[in-house]
Amino acid sequence: MSELLEIKGLEKSFYMHHFDKTIQGCSDVTFTLDQGEFIGITGKSGAGKSTILRSVYRTYLPTSGQIMYHSDQYGWLDLAGATEREVLSIRRNEIGYVSQFLKVMPRVTAIEVVQKALEEMKYSKEEALEEARQMLSHFHLSEELWDAYPQTFSGGEKLRLNLAQAMVKKPKLLLLDEPTASLDAATKESVKDMIVRLKEAGTSMLGIFHDLEFMESVVDQQYNMKQGMMQEGVQT
């Protein structure tokens, strides 16, 4: 396998101005992710798991270290030092992010959220609409909600929409932040099925989990975070 992502000495700290105090998010994180591989990260709340994902997605700008990513558009690129234009283009075309929290424009319907993700990738309107319908059905989001505004959705419904929005693009790299939180058993199975499909199609994944049983059924390798430091787990 060839490497897709190589993280070297990643560190992220947060300065709290009100308290004149620095909080360590993660420190000296180093690992590689191969093409088509799925790495799962576990750890208690506050251990630094989400900090890693947000640094890769560049929601956070790392304090130090490198995040080397093999982009279809730019070749090897350090995401820690990439320009805003490069980051936005890679997010649009190559890297997907599933969060427990849904952030969408007001007065945009659920099906439009998924459809627009594909239209940004130059899909035709008709093709994007059909793909959106199939993906929302796959994640058991009721058709009654397709033309509704996501701000009114429950936590589980918002997560299903997040999954659909990110996975419909079949990204080169998919980042998953607690992708089964607040989901029922049937929807968890649909998430597992889509993960398998995407892996078979070549998508690489990096995910953080509290649901260890689910994680162990889909990942190739595990790491555990403790106090911002990463410890290697086991091959699965």
Coordinates of C-alpha atoms in Angstrom, one line a residue:
M1 CA 0.0 0.0 0.0
S2 CA 1.1 3.6 -0.6
E3 CA 0.8 6.3 2.0
L4 CA -2.0 8.9 1.8
L5 CA -1.5 10.8 5.0
E6 CA 1.7 11.1 7.1
I7 CA 1.4 13.1 10.4
K8 CA 4.7 14.0 12.0
G9 CA 5.1 15.6 15.4
L10 CA 1.7 17.2 15.4
E11 CA 1.0 19.6 18.3
K12 CA -1.9 21.8 18.9
S13 CA -2.3 24.1 22.0
F14 CA -4.9 26.6 22.9
Y15 CA -4.2 29.9 24.7
M16 CA -7.0 30.9 27.0
H17 CA -6.7 34.7 27.2
H18 CA -9.2 35.1 30.1
F19 CA -7.2 32.8 32.3
D20 CA -3.7 33.5 30.8
K21 CA -3.3 29.7 30.5
T22 CA -2.3 27.3 27.7
I23 CA -4.3 24.1 27.2
Q24 CA -2.6 21.2 25.3
G25 CA -4.9 19.7 22.7
C26 CA -2.5 17.1 21.4
S27 CA 1.3 16.6 21.5
D28 CA 3.9 14.8 19.4
V29 CA 1.3 12.8 17.3
T30 CA 3.0 10.8 14.6
F31 CA 1.4 8.1 12.4
T32 CA 0.7 7.2 8.8
L33 CA -2.5 6.3 7.0
D34 CA -2.2 4.2 3.8
Q35 CA -4.6 4.4 0.9
G36 CA -7.7 2.4 1.5
E37 CA -6.9 2.0 5.2
F38 CA -9.2 2.9 8.2
I39 CA -7.5 3.9 11.5
G40 CA -9.7 4.3 14.6
I41 CA -8.7 6.5 17.6
T42 CA -10.1 5.9 21.0
G43 CA -9.8 7.7 24.3
K44 CA -11.7 9.5 27.0
S45 CA -13.4 12.9 26.4
G46 CA -10.8 15.6 26.3
A47 CA -7.9 13.3 25.4
G48 CA -7.3 15.1 22.1
K49 CA -9.0 12.9 19.6
S50 CA -11.1 15.6 17.9
T51 CA -8.1 17.9 17.8
I52 CA -6.3 15.6 15.4
L53 CA -9.3 15.4 13.0
R54 CA -9.9 19.1 13.1
S55 CA -6.2 19.8 12.5
V56 CA -6.2 17.4 9.4
Y57 CA -9.4 19.2 8.1
R58 CA -7.7 22.5 9.0
T59 CA -10.5 23.7 11.2
Y60 CA -7.6 24.1 13.6
L61 CA -4.2 25.5 12.6
P62 CA -1.6 23.2 14.2
T63 CA 0.9 24.8 16.6
S64 CA 3.7 22.7 15.1
G65 CA 4.3 19.6 13.1
Q66 CA 3.4 18.4 9.6
I67 CA 0.3 16.9 8.1
M68 CA 1.5 15.6 4.7
Y69 CA -1.4 14.6 2.5
H70 CA -1.1 13.2 -1.1
S71 CA -3.6 15.3 -3.0
D72 CA -5.0 14.5 -6.4
Q73 CA -4.8 18.2 -7.2
Y74 CA -1.5 19.3 -5.6
G75 CA 0.6 16.1 -5.0
W76 CA 2.2 15.9 -1.6
L77 CA 1.0 18.9 0.5
D78 CA 1.5 19.9 4.1
L79 CA -2.0 20.7 5.3
A80 CA -0.6 22.5 8.3
G81 CA 0.9 25.1 5.9
A82 CA -1.5 25.0 3.0
T83 CA -3.2 28.2 1.8
E84 CA -6.9 28.8 2.4
R85 CA -7.6 28.4 -1.3
E86 CA -5.9 25.0 -1.3
V87 CA -7.7 23.8 1.9
L88 CA -11.1 24.9 0.5
S89 CA -10.5 23.1 -2.8
I90 CA -9.4 19.9 -1.1
R91 CA -12.4 20.0 1.2
R92 CA -14.7 20.4 -1.7
N93 CA -13.2 17.6 -3.8
E94 CA -11.1 15.2 -1.7
I95 CA -11.7 15.3 2.1
G96 CA -15.0 14.6 3.8
Y97 CA -15.8 15.3 7.4
V98 CA -18.6 13.8 9.5
S99 CA -19.3 15.7 12.7
Q100 CA -21.9 15.1 15.4
F101 CA -22.8 18.8 14.8
L102 CA -24.5 20.0 11.7
K103 CA -23.6 23.3 10.2
V104 CA -25.6 24.3 7.2
M105 CA -26.9 27.5 5.6
P106 CA -30.4 28.6 6.8
R107 CA -33.3 27.9 4.6
V108 CA -31.5 25.1 2.8
T109 CA -33.5 21.8 2.8
A110 CA -32.0 18.4 3.7
I111 CA -31.9 17.1 0.2
E112 CA -30.3 20.4 -1.1
V113 CA -27.5 20.0 1.5
V114 CA -26.6 16.6 -0.1
Q115 CA -27.3 17.7 -3.6
K116 CA -25.1 20.8 -3.4
A117 CA -22.2 18.7 -2.1
L118 CA -22.1 17.0 -5.5
E119 CA -22.9 20.0 -7.6
E120 CA -19.7 21.6 -6.1
M121 CA -17.9 18.7 -7.6
K122 CA -19.4 19.5 -11.0
Y123 CA -22.1 16.8 -11.0
S124 CA -25.1 17.8 -13.1
K125 CA -28.2 18.9 -11.1
E126 CA -30.1 15.8 -12.1
E127 CA -27.4 13.4 -11.3
A128 CA -26.7 15.1 -8.0
L129 CA -30.4 15.0 -7.0
E130 CA -30.7 11.3 -7.8
E131 CA -27.5 10.5 -5.8
A132 CA -28.8 12.6 -2.9
R133 CA -32.1 10.7 -2.9
Q134 CA -30.3 7.3 -2.8
M135 CA -28.0 8.4 0.0
L136 CA -30.7 9.8 2.2
S137 CA -32.7 6.6 1.7
H138 CA -29.7 4.5 2.6
F139 CA -29.4 6.3 6.0
H140 CA -33.1 5.9 6.7
L141 CA -33.8 9.7 6.8
S142 CA -37.6 9.9 6.3
E143 CA -38.7 11.3 3.0
E144 CA -41.0 13.6 4.9
L145 CA -37.8 15.4 6.1
W146 CA -36.1 15.7 2.7
D147 CA -37.7 19.1 2.0
A148 CA -37.5 20.3 5.6
Y149 CA -34.9 22.6 7.1
P150 CA -32.3 20.6 9.1
Q151 CA -32.3 23.1 12.0
T152 CA -35.5 21.4 13.2
F153 CA -34.0 17.9 13.1
S154 CA -33.2 15.7 16.1
G155 CA -29.6 14.9 16.9
G156 CA -29.8 11.5 15.2
E157 CA -31.4 13.0 12.1
K158 CA -28.7 15.7 11.9
L159 CA -26.0 13.0 12.1
R160 CA -27.7 10.9 9.4
L161 CA -27.7 14.0 7.1
N162 CA -24.0 14.7 8.0
L163 CA -23.2 11.1 7.0
A164 CA -25.1 11.5 3.7
Q165 CA -23.5 14.8 2.9
A166 CA -19.9 13.6 3.4
M167 CA -20.2 10.0 2.0
V168 CA -22.2 10.9 -1.1
K169 CA -19.0 12.5 -2.4
K170 CA -17.0 9.3 -2.1
P171 CA -14.0 11.3 -0.8
K172 CA -10.4 10.2 -1.1
L173 CA -10.1 10.8 2.7
L174 CA -13.0 10.6 5.1
L175 CA -12.8 12.0 8.7
L176 CA -15.4 10.6 11.1
D177 CA -16.1 12.2 14.5
E178 CA -18.3 9.7 16.5
P179 CA -20.2 8.6 13.4
T180 CA -22.6 6.3 15.3
A181 CA -23.5 8.6 18.2
S182 CA -27.3 8.8 18.8
L183 CA -28.0 6.3 16.0
D184 CA -30.3 3.3 16.3
A185 CA -29.1 -0.2 15.5
A186 CA -30.5 -0.3 11.9
T187 CA -28.8 3.0 11.0
K188 CA -25.5 1.8 12.5
E189 CA -25.7 -1.1 10.1
S190 CA -26.3 1.3 7.2
V191 CA -23.2 3.3 8.3
K192 CA -21.1 0.1 8.5
D193 CA -22.4 -0.9 5.0
M194 CA -21.4 2.4 3.5
I195 CA -18.0 2.4 5.2
V196 CA -17.3 -1.1 3.6
R197 CA -18.5 0.2 0.2
L198 CA -16.3 3.3 0.4
K199 CA -13.3 1.3 1.5
E200 CA -13.7 -1.1 -1.4
A201 CA -13.8 1.9 -3.7
G202 CA -10.5 3.2 -2.3
T203 CA -11.6 5.8 0.4
S204 CA -9.2 6.0 3.3
M205 CA -10.6 6.9 6.7
L206 CA -9.6 8.3 10.1
G207 CA -12.2 8.1 12.8
I208 CA -12.7 8.6 16.5
F209 CA -15.0 6.4 18.5
H210 CA -16.5 5.7 21.9
D211 CA -18.5 2.8 20.4
L212 CA -15.6 0.3 20.6
E213 CA -17.7 -2.7 19.3
F214 CA -18.6 -0.8 16.1
M215 CA -15.1 0.5 15.7
E216 CA -13.5 -2.9 15.9
S217 CA -15.8 -4.2 13.2
V218 CA -14.6 -1.7 10.6
V219 CA -11.1 -0.4 11.3
D220 CA -7.7 -1.9 10.3
Q221 CA -5.7 -0.3 13.1
Q222 CA -6.4 1.3 16.4
Y223 CA -4.7 4.0 18.4
N224 CA -5.5 5.3 21.9
M225 CA -5.2 8.8 23.1
K226 CA -4.2 9.7 26.7
Q227 CA -3.7 13.3 27.8
G228 CA -3.0 14.4 24.2
M229 CA -0.5 11.7 23.5
M230 CA -1.2 8.8 21.0
Q231 CA -0.4 5.2 21.9
E232 CA -0.5 2.5 19.2
G233 CA -3.2 -0.1 19.6
V234 CA -3.7 -3.4 17.7
Q235 CA -4.1 -4.5 14.1
T236 CA -7.6 -5.8 13.4

